[in-house]
Tab-separated table of C-alpha atoms and ligand atoms in Angstrom:
chain	number	residue	atom	x	y	z
A	19	MET	CA	-31.254	-34.824	-6.509
A	20	ARG	CA	-32.727	-38.236	-6.058
A	21	PHE	CA	-30.391	-40.741	-6.352
A	22	GLY	CA	-32.120	-42.030	-9.324
A	23	SER	CA	-30.338	-39.633	-11.672
A	24	ILE	CA	-27.783	-39.796	-10.011
A	25	ILE	CA	-26.504	-43.564	-10.647
A	26	VAL	CA	-27.983	-42.981	-14.260
A	27	ILE	CA	-25.967	-39.643	-14.810
A	28	VAL	CA	-22.727	-40.905	-12.882
A	29	ALA	CA	-22.996	-44.456	-14.465
A	30	LEU	CA	-23.633	-42.796	-17.985
A	31	CYS	CA	-20.283	-40.840	-16.889
A	32	SER	CA	-18.729	-44.170	-16.556
A	33	PHE	CA	-20.002	-46.008	-19.506
A	34	THR	CA	-16.158	-46.707	-20.090
A	35	ALA	CA	-15.074	-50.360	-21.023
A	36	TYR	CA	-12.534	-50.259	-18.393
A	37	TYR	CA	-15.104	-49.862	-15.773
A	38	ILE	CA	-18.042	-52.417	-16.635
A	39	TYR	CA	-16.300	-54.894	-17.294
A	40	GLU	CA	-15.702	-56.689	-14.200
A	41	PRO	CA	-15.857	-60.517	-14.331
A	42	ILE	CA	-18.812	-61.395	-13.248
A	43	PRO	CA	-19.876	-64.717	-12.202
A	44	GLU	CA	-22.396	-66.313	-15.396
A	45	GLU	CA	-24.995	-67.013	-12.590
A	46	ILE	CA	-25.438	-64.033	-10.514
A	47	GLU	CA	-29.089	-62.841	-11.485
A	48	GLU	CA	-29.328	-59.537	-14.138
A	49	ARG	CA	-25.793	-59.401	-13.363
A	50	TRP	CA	-25.655	-56.919	-16.615
A	51	LYS	CA	-27.026	-54.017	-14.654
A	52	LEU	CA	-25.185	-55.549	-11.566
A	53	MET	CA	-22.152	-54.413	-13.268
A	54	LEU	CA	-24.366	-50.234	-13.791
A	55	THR	CA	-24.550	-50.519	-10.647
A	56	ASN	CA	-21.141	-51.215	-9.422
A	57	SER	CA	-19.578	-49.059	-12.603
A	58	PHE	CA	-21.484	-46.581	-10.105
A	59	PHE	CA	-19.823	-47.511	-7.019
A	60	ARG	CA	-16.188	-48.244	-8.878
A	61	SER	CA	-15.971	-44.667	-10.207
A	62	LEU	CA	-16.966	-43.022	-6.327
A	63	SER	CA	-14.108	-45.369	-5.047
A	64	HIS	CA	-11.496	-43.417	-7.755
A	65	LEU	CA	-13.073	-40.516	-6.659
A	66	ALA	CA	-12.287	-40.960	-3.368
A	67	ASP	CA	-9.187	-41.730	-4.142
A	68	LEU	CA	-7.876	-39.701	-5.993
A	69	SER	CA	-9.783	-36.824	-3.576
A	70	GLU	CA	-8.318	-38.466	-0.820
A	71	LEU	CA	-4.672	-38.063	-2.664
A	72	LEU	CA	-5.061	-33.906	-3.715
A	73	GLY	CA	-5.587	-33.701	-0.053
A	74	LEU	CA	-9.017	-32.389	-0.799
A	75	LYS	CA	-11.222	-34.760	1.432
A	76	ASP	CA	-10.138	-38.442	2.513
A	77	TYR	CA	-12.012	-41.164	0.976
A	78	MET	CA	-14.921	-41.800	3.521
A	79	GLY	CA	-15.293	-38.297	3.220
A	80	VAL	CA	-16.588	-38.555	-0.848
A	81	MET	CA	-18.325	-42.161	-0.369
A	82	TYR	CA	-20.445	-40.399	2.261
A	83	PHE	CA	-22.270	-39.250	-0.528
A	84	ILE	CA	-24.366	-42.568	-1.453
A	85	THR	CA	-24.965	-42.263	2.022
A	86	LEU	CA	-26.002	-38.376	1.148
A	87	ALA	CA	-27.111	-39.391	-2.612
A	88	GLU	CA	-30.389	-41.665	-1.046
A	89	LYS	CA	-31.124	-39.449	1.811
A	90	VAL	CA	-34.611	-38.958	2.940
A	91	VAL	CA	-37.390	-37.203	5.519
A	92	PRO	CA	-38.739	-40.240	7.307
A	93	GLU	CA	-42.103	-39.515	7.344
A	94	SER	CA	-45.829	-40.862	8.997
A	95	ASP	CA	-48.465	-42.403	6.478
A	96	GLU	CA	-51.572	-43.249	7.153
A	97	HIS	CA	-50.594	-46.613	8.472
A	98	ILE	CA	-47.519	-45.733	10.522
A	99	GLU	CA	-46.329	-43.102	12.596
A	100	VAL	CA	-42.673	-42.131	12.359
A	101	THR	CA	-40.956	-40.103	15.029
A	102	GLU	CA	-37.843	-38.891	15.767
A	103	GLU	CA	-36.304	-39.050	18.837
A	104	THR	CA	-32.818	-39.431	20.667
A	105	PHE	CA	-32.300	-42.381	23.254
A	106	ASP	CA	-29.518	-41.479	25.645
A	107	GLY	CA	-28.396	-39.245	23.765
A	108	VAL	CA	-27.901	-41.139	20.193
A	109	GLU	CA	-30.827	-40.053	18.077
A	110	VAL	CA	-33.423	-42.906	17.009
A	111	VAL	CA	-35.959	-42.794	14.173
A	112	LEU	CA	-38.433	-44.821	15.644
A	113	TYR	CA	-41.765	-46.342	12.946
A	114	GLN	CA	-44.670	-47.271	15.281
A	115	PRO	CA	-47.968	-49.375	13.768
A	116	LYS	CA	-50.826	-46.237	14.164
A	117	GLN	CA	-53.839	-48.589	16.388
A	118	THR	CA	-56.857	-49.263	14.334
A	119	GLY	CA	-60.044	-49.226	16.712
A	120	GLY	CA	-59.096	-48.183	19.688
A	121	ASP	CA	-57.309	-51.663	20.589
A	122	THR	CA	-54.503	-51.409	23.152
A	123	GLU	CA	-52.467	-54.901	21.916
A	124	LEU	CA	-48.850	-55.677	22.412
A	125	SER	CA	-46.853	-55.380	19.771
A	126	ARG	CA	-43.479	-56.952	18.628
A	127	ALA	CA	-40.344	-55.074	18.150
A	128	VAL	CA	-37.246	-54.833	16.138
A	129	ILE	CA	-34.368	-52.884	16.919
A	130	TYR	CA	-32.107	-52.954	13.220
A	131	LEU	CA	-28.970	-51.398	12.828
A	132	HIS	CA	-27.740	-50.039	8.896
A	133	GLY	CA	-24.460	-51.127	7.041
A	134	GLY	CA	-21.812	-49.374	5.502
A	135	GLY	CA	-18.997	-50.164	7.224
A	136	TRP	CA	-19.411	-48.627	10.136
A	137	CYS	CA	-17.953	-45.008	8.473
A	138	LEU	CA	-21.331	-44.849	6.279
A	139	GLY	CA	-25.344	-45.325	6.072
A	140	SER	CA	-27.939	-43.964	7.574
A	141	SER	CA	-31.608	-45.181	9.343
A	142	ARG	CA	-32.618	-41.640	7.218
A	143	MET	CA	-31.347	-43.795	4.002
A	144	SER	CA	-34.468	-44.940	1.807
A	145	PRO	CA	-33.943	-48.388	1.348
A	146	TYR	CA	-32.929	-48.454	4.854
A	147	ASP	CA	-36.648	-46.138	5.449
A	148	LEU	CA	-38.405	-48.624	3.009
A	149	LEU	CA	-37.407	-52.197	5.225
A	150	ALA	CA	-38.674	-50.350	7.695
A	151	ARG	CA	-42.118	-49.523	7.095
A	152	THR	CA	-42.178	-53.565	5.367
A	153	LEU	CA	-41.457	-54.756	8.761
A	154	VAL	CA	-44.359	-52.650	9.945
A	155	ALA	CA	-46.262	-53.883	7.143
A	156	GLU	CA	-45.698	-57.061	7.866
A	157	LEU	CA	-45.464	-58.150	10.809
A	158	ASP	CA	-47.206	-55.018	12.596
A	159	ALA	CA	-43.568	-54.224	14.767
A	160	VAL	CA	-42.324	-51.676	16.386
A	161	VAL	CA	-39.234	-50.650	14.565
A	162	LEU	CA	-36.319	-48.708	15.961
A	163	SER	CA	-33.973	-47.396	13.667
A	164	VAL	CA	-30.593	-46.834	15.146
A	165	GLU	CA	-28.429	-43.512	14.283
A	166	TYR	CA	-25.467	-44.657	15.884
A	167	ARG	CA	-21.937	-42.325	15.568
A	168	LEU	CA	-20.144	-43.150	12.328
A	169	ALA	CA	-16.161	-43.791	11.721
A	170	PRO	CA	-13.481	-42.236	10.880
A	171	ALA	CA	-14.484	-38.995	13.359
A	172	HIS	CA	-16.193	-41.928	15.667
A	173	HIS	CA	-13.582	-44.591	15.853
A	174	PHE	CA	-14.680	-47.869	17.928
A	175	PRO	CA	-16.285	-48.510	20.483
A	176	VAL	CA	-18.075	-45.688	19.621
A	177	PRO	CA	-20.891	-46.762	17.112
A	178	TYR	CA	-20.722	-50.155	18.798
A	179	GLU	CA	-21.445	-47.526	22.404
A	180	ASP	CA	-23.963	-45.540	20.563
A	181	VAL	CA	-25.970	-49.359	19.783
A	182	TYR	CA	-25.796	-50.592	23.730
A	183	ARG	CA	-26.738	-47.514	25.023
A	184	VAL	CA	-30.519	-46.971	22.758
A	185	VAL	CA	-30.452	-51.201	22.621
A	186	LYS	CA	-30.639	-50.665	27.202
A	187	HIS	CA	-33.308	-47.600	27.182
A	188	PHE	CA	-35.133	-48.591	24.471
A	189	LEU	CA	-35.225	-52.679	27.361
A	190	GLN	CA	-36.774	-50.875	30.606
A	191	LYS	CA	-40.026	-51.739	30.667
A	192	GLY	CA	-41.209	-48.131	31.274
A	193	VAL	CA	-40.090	-47.358	27.959
A	194	LEU	CA	-41.989	-50.659	25.909
A	195	ALA	CA	-45.553	-49.916	28.140
A	196	LYS	CA	-45.293	-46.384	26.722
A	197	TYR	CA	-44.844	-48.004	23.398
A	198	SER	CA	-46.727	-50.653	23.794
A	199	VAL	CA	-43.446	-53.341	22.919
A	200	ASP	CA	-44.445	-57.047	24.224
A	201	PRO	CA	-41.380	-57.404	26.177
A	202	GLY	CA	-41.067	-60.719	24.992
A	203	ARG	CA	-40.621	-60.164	21.845
A	204	ILE	CA	-38.334	-58.165	20.716
A	205	ALA	CA	-35.876	-59.006	18.091
A	206	VAL	CA	-31.613	-56.846	17.701
A	207	SER	CA	-31.223	-57.198	13.300
A	208	GLY	CA	-28.801	-55.527	10.989
A	209	ASP	CA	-27.436	-55.585	8.009
A	210	SER	CA	-23.066	-55.742	7.442
A	211	ALA	CA	-21.477	-53.642	9.979
A	212	GLY	CA	-24.932	-53.587	11.049
A	213	GLY	CA	-24.786	-57.685	11.721
A	214	ASN	CA	-21.876	-56.994	13.206
A	215	LEU	CA	-23.165	-54.650	15.636
A	216	ALA	CA	-26.709	-56.572	16.235
A	217	ALA	CA	-24.175	-59.258	17.433
A	218	ALA	CA	-22.184	-58.354	19.088
A	219	VAL	CA	-24.679	-55.613	21.063
A	220	SER	CA	-26.453	-59.803	21.936
A	221	GLN	CA	-23.346	-60.805	23.277
A	222	GLN	CA	-22.881	-58.264	25.187
A	223	LEU	CA	-26.320	-58.003	26.535
A	224	GLN	CA	-26.555	-61.293	27.646
A	225	LYS	CA	-23.479	-60.725	30.128
A	226	ASP	CA	-25.416	-57.725	31.936
A	227	PRO	CA	-25.970	-59.015	35.319
A	228	GLY	CA	-28.776	-55.574	36.165
A	229	GLN	CA	-30.103	-56.554	32.252
A	230	GLN	CA	-34.197	-57.852	33.106
A	231	VAL	CA	-35.556	-57.693	29.500
A	232	HIS	CA	-33.989	-60.027	27.294
A	233	LEU	CA	-33.823	-60.373	23.360
A	234	LYS	CA	-35.725	-63.184	21.971
A	235	ALA	CA	-34.265	-63.133	18.436
A	236	GLN	CA	-31.263	-61.686	16.514
A	237	ALA	CA	-31.318	-61.353	12.649
A	238	LEU	CA	-27.854	-61.451	10.796
A	239	ILE	CA	-27.964	-60.147	7.310
A	240	TYR	CA	-24.433	-60.880	5.830
A	241	PRO	CA	-22.516	-59.480	8.965
A	242	VAL	CA	-19.017	-59.049	9.505
A	243	LEU	CA	-17.452	-60.858	12.578
A	244	GLN	CA	-14.341	-60.777	12.674
A	245	ALA	CA	-11.008	-58.316	12.111
A	246	LEU	CA	-8.143	-61.012	12.470
A	247	ASP	CA	-8.077	-63.114	9.287
A	248	LEU	CA	-8.649	-61.184	6.022
A	249	ASN	CA	-8.405	-63.737	3.379
A	250	THR	CA	-10.757	-66.888	4.135
A	251	PRO	CA	-11.763	-67.925	1.799
A	252	SER	CA	-14.065	-65.743	0.356
A	253	TYR	CA	-12.366	-62.995	0.448
A	254	GLN	CA	-10.506	-64.647	-1.760
A	255	GLN	CA	-12.454	-65.619	-3.667
A	256	ASN	CA	-14.151	-62.546	-4.132
A	257	GLN	CA	-11.562	-59.732	-3.837
A	258	ASP	CA	-13.158	-58.326	-6.938
A	259	MET	CA	-16.251	-58.819	-7.002
A	260	PRO	CA	-19.278	-56.050	-6.972
A	261	ILE	CA	-20.058	-53.824	-3.860
A	262	LEU	CA	-17.830	-54.294	-1.463
A	263	PRO	CA	-14.345	-55.745	-2.434
A	264	ARG	CA	-11.642	-57.349	-0.541
A	265	THR	CA	-9.872	-53.244	-0.125
A	266	LEU	CA	-12.947	-51.624	0.626
A	267	MET	CA	-14.003	-54.614	3.652
A	268	VAL	CA	-9.716	-54.031	4.914
A	269	ARG	CA	-10.809	-50.202	4.317
A	270	PHE	CA	-13.931	-50.573	6.765
A	271	TRP	CA	-11.712	-52.376	9.062
A	272	SER	CA	-8.921	-49.542	9.433
A	273	GLU	CA	-11.247	-46.714	9.413
A	274	TYR	CA	-13.464	-48.104	11.994
A	275	PHE	CA	-10.129	-48.433	14.276
A	276	THR	CA	-7.476	-45.672	14.037
A	277	SER	CA	-7.618	-43.462	10.988
A	278	ASP	CA	-3.325	-44.592	10.609
A	279	LYS	CA	-3.017	-45.545	7.299
A	280	ALA	CA	-0.751	-48.216	9.047
A	281	LEU	CA	-3.465	-50.211	9.818
A	282	PHE	CA	-5.113	-50.938	6.911
A	283	ARG	CA	-1.295	-51.236	4.629
A	284	ALA	CA	-1.348	-54.023	7.702
A	285	MET	CA	-4.753	-55.880	6.983
A	286	MET	CA	-4.161	-55.449	3.070
A	287	ALA	CA	-0.793	-57.584	3.811
A	288	ASN	CA	-3.162	-59.980	7.060
A	289	THR	CA	-0.274	-59.328	9.647
A	290	HIS	CA	-1.816	-57.157	11.500
A	291	ASN	CA	-3.042	-59.562	14.811
A	292	ASN	CA	-0.164	-59.371	17.170
A	293	PRO	CA	0.613	-61.517	20.048
A	294	GLU	CA	-3.105	-60.351	22.040
A	295	SER	CA	-4.744	-61.700	19.245
A	296	SER	CA	-3.163	-64.615	17.830
A	297	SER	CA	-4.295	-66.554	20.837
A	298	LEU	CA	-8.076	-65.670	20.013
A	299	LEU	CA	-7.009	-66.886	16.258
A	300	LYS	CA	-8.601	-69.977	16.893
A	301	PHE	CA	-11.732	-69.031	17.364
A	302	VAL	CA	-11.661	-67.926	13.357
A	303	ASN	CA	-10.342	-71.036	12.458
A	304	TRP	CA	-12.128	-71.464	8.913
A	305	SER	CA	-10.181	-75.006	8.535
A	306	ALA	CA	-12.451	-75.916	10.996
A	307	PHE	CA	-15.363	-73.921	11.277
A	308	LEU	CA	-16.015	-74.210	7.511
A	309	PRO	CA	-17.897	-76.869	5.782
A	310	GLU	CA	-15.590	-78.565	3.676
A	311	THR	CA	-17.835	-77.479	0.257
A	312	TYR	CA	-16.374	-73.991	0.902
A	313	HIS	CA	-12.788	-74.846	2.542
A	314	ARG	CA	-11.226	-77.597	0.256
A	315	LYS	CA	-9.765	-75.527	-2.855
A	316	TYR	CA	-7.519	-73.624	0.144
A	317	ASN	CA	-4.823	-74.418	1.954
A	318	TYR	CA	-5.758	-73.243	5.621
A	319	SER	CA	-2.432	-71.274	6.997
A	320	ALA	CA	-2.753	-69.224	10.251
A	321	PRO	CA	-2.376	-65.203	9.702
A	322	ALA	CA	1.513	-64.487	10.838
A	323	VAL	CA	1.506	-63.016	13.925
A	324	VAL	CA	3.892	-59.196	14.473
A	325	GLN	CA	4.904	-57.492	17.126
A	326	GLY	CA	3.354	-53.817	16.377
A	327	VAL	CA	0.996	-53.949	13.895
A	328	GLY	CA	1.856	-54.486	10.511
A	329	GLY	CA	6.226	-54.650	11.750
A	330	GLU	CA	5.634	-50.426	11.241
A	331	GLY	CA	5.133	-50.284	14.672
A	332	VAL	CA	1.468	-49.677	14.738
A	333	GLY	CA	2.129	-47.867	18.986
A	334	MET	CA	-1.880	-46.744	18.829
A	335	GLU	CA	-3.031	-46.597	22.428
A	336	GLY	CA	-6.168	-50.122	22.987
A	337	LEU	CA	-5.620	-51.403	19.509
A	338	ALA	CA	-3.724	-54.422	19.646
A	339	GLN	CA	-6.790	-54.696	22.939
A	340	SER	CA	-9.017	-53.391	19.504
A	341	LEU	CA	-7.993	-56.649	17.869
A	342	ALA	CA	-8.631	-58.605	20.264
A	343	ASP	CA	-12.206	-57.242	21.490
A	344	PRO	CA	-16.037	-59.447	21.070
A	345	ARG	CA	-17.563	-56.384	21.427
A	346	ALA	CA	-15.801	-55.009	17.433
A	347	SER	CA	-15.012	-58.922	16.142
A	348	PRO	CA	-17.746	-61.113	18.121
A	349	LEU	CA	-16.550	-64.551	16.589
A	350	LEU	CA	-13.965	-64.117	18.726
A	351	VAL	CA	-16.359	-65.338	22.277
A	352	PRO	CA	-15.652	-69.155	23.614
A	353	ASP	CA	-18.618	-71.480	23.408
A	354	SER	CA	-19.128	-70.354	26.812
A	355	ALA	CA	-19.888	-67.098	25.911
A	356	LEU	CA	-22.142	-68.206	23.452
A	357	ARG	CA	-24.526	-70.511	24.571
A	358	SER	CA	-27.170	-68.622	25.919
A	359	LEU	CA	-27.901	-65.827	23.636
A	360	PRO	CA	-30.709	-65.663	21.157
A	361	LYS	CA	-31.647	-67.530	18.125
A	362	ALA	CA	-30.393	-66.411	15.427
A	363	TYR	CA	-31.206	-65.665	12.096
A	364	ILE	CA	-27.945	-65.508	9.680
A	365	LEU	CA	-27.492	-64.594	6.106
A	366	THR	CA	-25.099	-65.747	3.751
A	367	CYS	CA	-23.755	-64.452	0.433
A	368	GLU	CA	-21.815	-66.676	-2.308
A	369	TYR	CA	-20.634	-64.112	-3.902
A	370	ASP	CA	-19.527	-62.141	-0.701
A	371	VAL	CA	-16.236	-61.373	1.217
A	372	LEU	CA	-17.792	-61.868	4.345
A	373	ARG	CA	-19.298	-64.952	3.502
A	374	ASP	CA	-17.036	-67.394	5.901
A	375	ASP	CA	-17.559	-65.503	8.583
A	376	GLY	CA	-21.241	-65.159	8.643
A	377	ILE	CA	-20.648	-69.254	7.827
A	378	MET	CA	-17.875	-70.099	10.668
A	379	TYR	CA	-20.959	-68.007	13.209
A	380	VAL	CA	-23.540	-70.638	12.149
A	381	THR	CA	-21.001	-73.161	12.685
A	382	ARG	CA	-20.458	-71.977	16.353
A	383	LEU	CA	-23.688	-71.485	17.447
A	384	ARG	CA	-25.037	-74.549	16.484
A	385	SER	CA	-22.581	-76.176	18.272
A	386	ALA	CA	-22.521	-74.437	21.026
A	387	GLY	CA	-26.669	-75.457	21.193
A	388	VAL	CA	-27.932	-71.997	20.152
A	389	GLU	CA	-30.742	-73.037	17.317
A	390	VAL	CA	-29.778	-70.956	14.048
A	391	THR	CA	-31.272	-71.148	11.174
A	392	HIS	CA	-29.098	-70.349	7.933
A	393	GLU	CA	-29.871	-68.939	5.259
A	394	HIS	CA	-27.417	-68.602	2.171
A	395	TYR	CA	-28.117	-67.222	-1.103
A	396	ASP	CA	-25.987	-69.049	-3.842
A	397	THR	CA	-25.973	-66.576	-5.986
A	398	GLY	CA	-26.092	-63.757	-3.865
A	399	PHE	CA	-23.857	-60.237	-3.850
A	400	HIS	CA	-23.128	-58.571	-0.410
A	401	GLY	CA	-25.736	-55.883	0.160
A	402	GLY	CA	-28.682	-57.539	-2.010
A	403	LEU	CA	-30.989	-56.969	0.939
A	404	MET	CA	-30.567	-53.188	0.115
A	405	PHE	CA	-30.852	-53.247	-3.222
A	406	THR	CA	-34.806	-52.840	-3.320
A	407	VAL	CA	-35.558	-48.733	-4.769
A	408	TRP	CA	-35.453	-47.988	-8.447
A	409	PRO	CA	-33.247	-48.420	-10.628
A	410	THR	CA	-30.821	-50.078	-8.372
A	411	ASP	CA	-33.765	-52.312	-7.936
A	412	PHE	CA	-32.766	-56.756	-8.188
A	413	LEU	CA	-34.888	-59.326	-8.442
A	414	ILE	CA	-32.889	-61.041	-5.287
A	415	ALA	CA	-33.128	-57.872	-2.856
A	416	ARG	CA	-37.076	-59.241	-3.203
A	417	ARG	CA	-36.812	-62.695	-2.505
A	418	MET	CA	-33.843	-62.166	0.472
A	419	THR	CA	-36.089	-59.749	1.801
A	420	ASN	CA	-39.654	-62.097	1.259
A	421	ASN	CA	-37.115	-64.718	3.618
A	422	TYR	CA	-36.232	-62.593	6.032
A	423	ILE	CA	-39.473	-61.062	7.484
A	424	LYS	CA	-40.805	-65.457	6.899
A	425	TRP	CA	-37.805	-65.639	9.396
A	426	LEU	CA	-39.188	-63.072	12.381
A	427	GLU	CA	-43.327	-64.016	11.778
A	428	GLU	CA	-41.860	-66.806	12.154
A	429	ASN	CA	-39.935	-66.861	15.354
A	430	LEU	CA	-40.213	-63.441	16.538
B	523	NAG	C1	-7.167	-74.435	12.465
B	523	NAG	O1	-7.669	-75.858	12.027
B	523	NAG	C2	-6.117	-77.424	12.208
B	523	NAG	C3	-7.874	-78.209	11.688
B	523	NAG	O2	-8.868	-77.966	12.177
B	523	NAG	C4	-5.751	-78.483	12.979
B	523	NAG	O3	-5.540	-78.851	11.868
B	523	NAG	C5	-4.773	-76.144	13.275
B	523	NAG	O4	-4.268	-76.884	14.301
B	523	NAG	C6	-5.591	-75.531	13.952
B	523	NAG	N1	-4.742	-73.747	13.359
B	523	NAG	C7	-4.746	-72.898	14.500
B	523	NAG	C8	-4.082	-71.489	15.050
B	523	NAG	O5	-6.300	-73.113	15.220
B	524	NAG	C1	-2.642	-76.783	-1.205
B	524	NAG	O1	-1.575	-77.626	-0.969
B	524	NAG	C2	-1.258	-79.074	-1.977
B	524	NAG	C3	-0.269	-79.429	-1.324
B	524	NAG	O2	0.504	-78.659	-0.822
B	524	NAG	C4	-0.685	-78.237	-2.869
B	524	NAG	O3	-1.095	-78.903	-3.904
B	524	NAG	C5	-2.266	-77.049	-3.940
B	524	NAG	O4	-1.178	-76.536	-4.849
B	524	NAG	C6	-2.431	-75.929	-2.531
B	524	NAG	N1	-3.381	-75.102	-3.155
B	524	NAG	C7	-3.583	-73.991	-3.164
B	524	NAG	C8	-4.306	-73.052	-3.345
B	524	NAG	O5	-2.599	-72.724	-2.547
């Protein structure tokens, strides 16, 4: 069934004042459409809670319906050759411009990592397929879309490691030559959790002494960048905003690490920091790294530090280390680890719990001397760039896509 018909049916079924009426700031464009879209997500989320409560299917299992409903089979067309391959054991979808008139010029390449909180999403969802095609058409680039494995079936570090393996495989001179890619013009990019993976991979590649081909750029679209403080001003301001309410982001974070619900409860209360992660809180100190306009209405207090997660003694092997791991939270590194990173594009939205993650990274990268282009959307909401397909197509998605591609055009 098409996603369009499903969303219309579900939205109609949930057409009650309760579901639809959610105060959405006046300045957001196409408010009614966003309320309707959000009513679909909220209905599904309530259904998922109910299903988990009744022991039918776990929460993420039900939410995964969004991914299934939008799945397409990426196909070649007149201008683009699409192939599904396996790079070092990980599935990828590869989009290549068809060479015209026998020219064998080398192309740029974009390695794209989809969003979905490490638990949902797929390269084969129609908005990602469409974005990949647009990148090929506008940039004449090869696009490598990575089908990394997902939580909760595969907790951290599996999704990250899948991406890292693909990137290492692709950045070999022989492989790049096979796809006619210019080794000097490769970017990694992703939205939301994909932005998290893109930032993490950029950092880890720099640390790899054997790495010969380097990334030229990283483009992070409303990225998730830290798990230590889930009460930044943007988490507080936007806790009930459409698409990604705070509860859902906290659920994504906890499910990335473990299926033990004690972590979810501790993260909701922001009492999940342990002695191991507490020494890193200075890297996510929003009173230091956010411009005054974003934090003046809020008083900073550092998150509580508790022995054992949330004082509930969640003694899961490795959880304390995971919380402190920069491969999960790229903000948790000293400036010295940021200095040699590729130039960055960072997109943030005002009405997004993750706004401050992105802005803090802008501040930190700039103070480490990295060239950063920061595009902040005053009327933007989380996930905006993906809403390009009818009936959930938004004007802001088009603006975001155009600006993002323009940056790649000029910087890659
Ligand atoms: C956070 O930054 C503020 C000032 O910018 C400082 O007073 C405070 O001690 C810092 N706290 C932590 C935990 O780093
Ligand atoms: C922040 O602290 C000031 C001074 O203590 C207080 O007046 C204000 O209400 C506090 N603001 C918030 C949002 O808690």
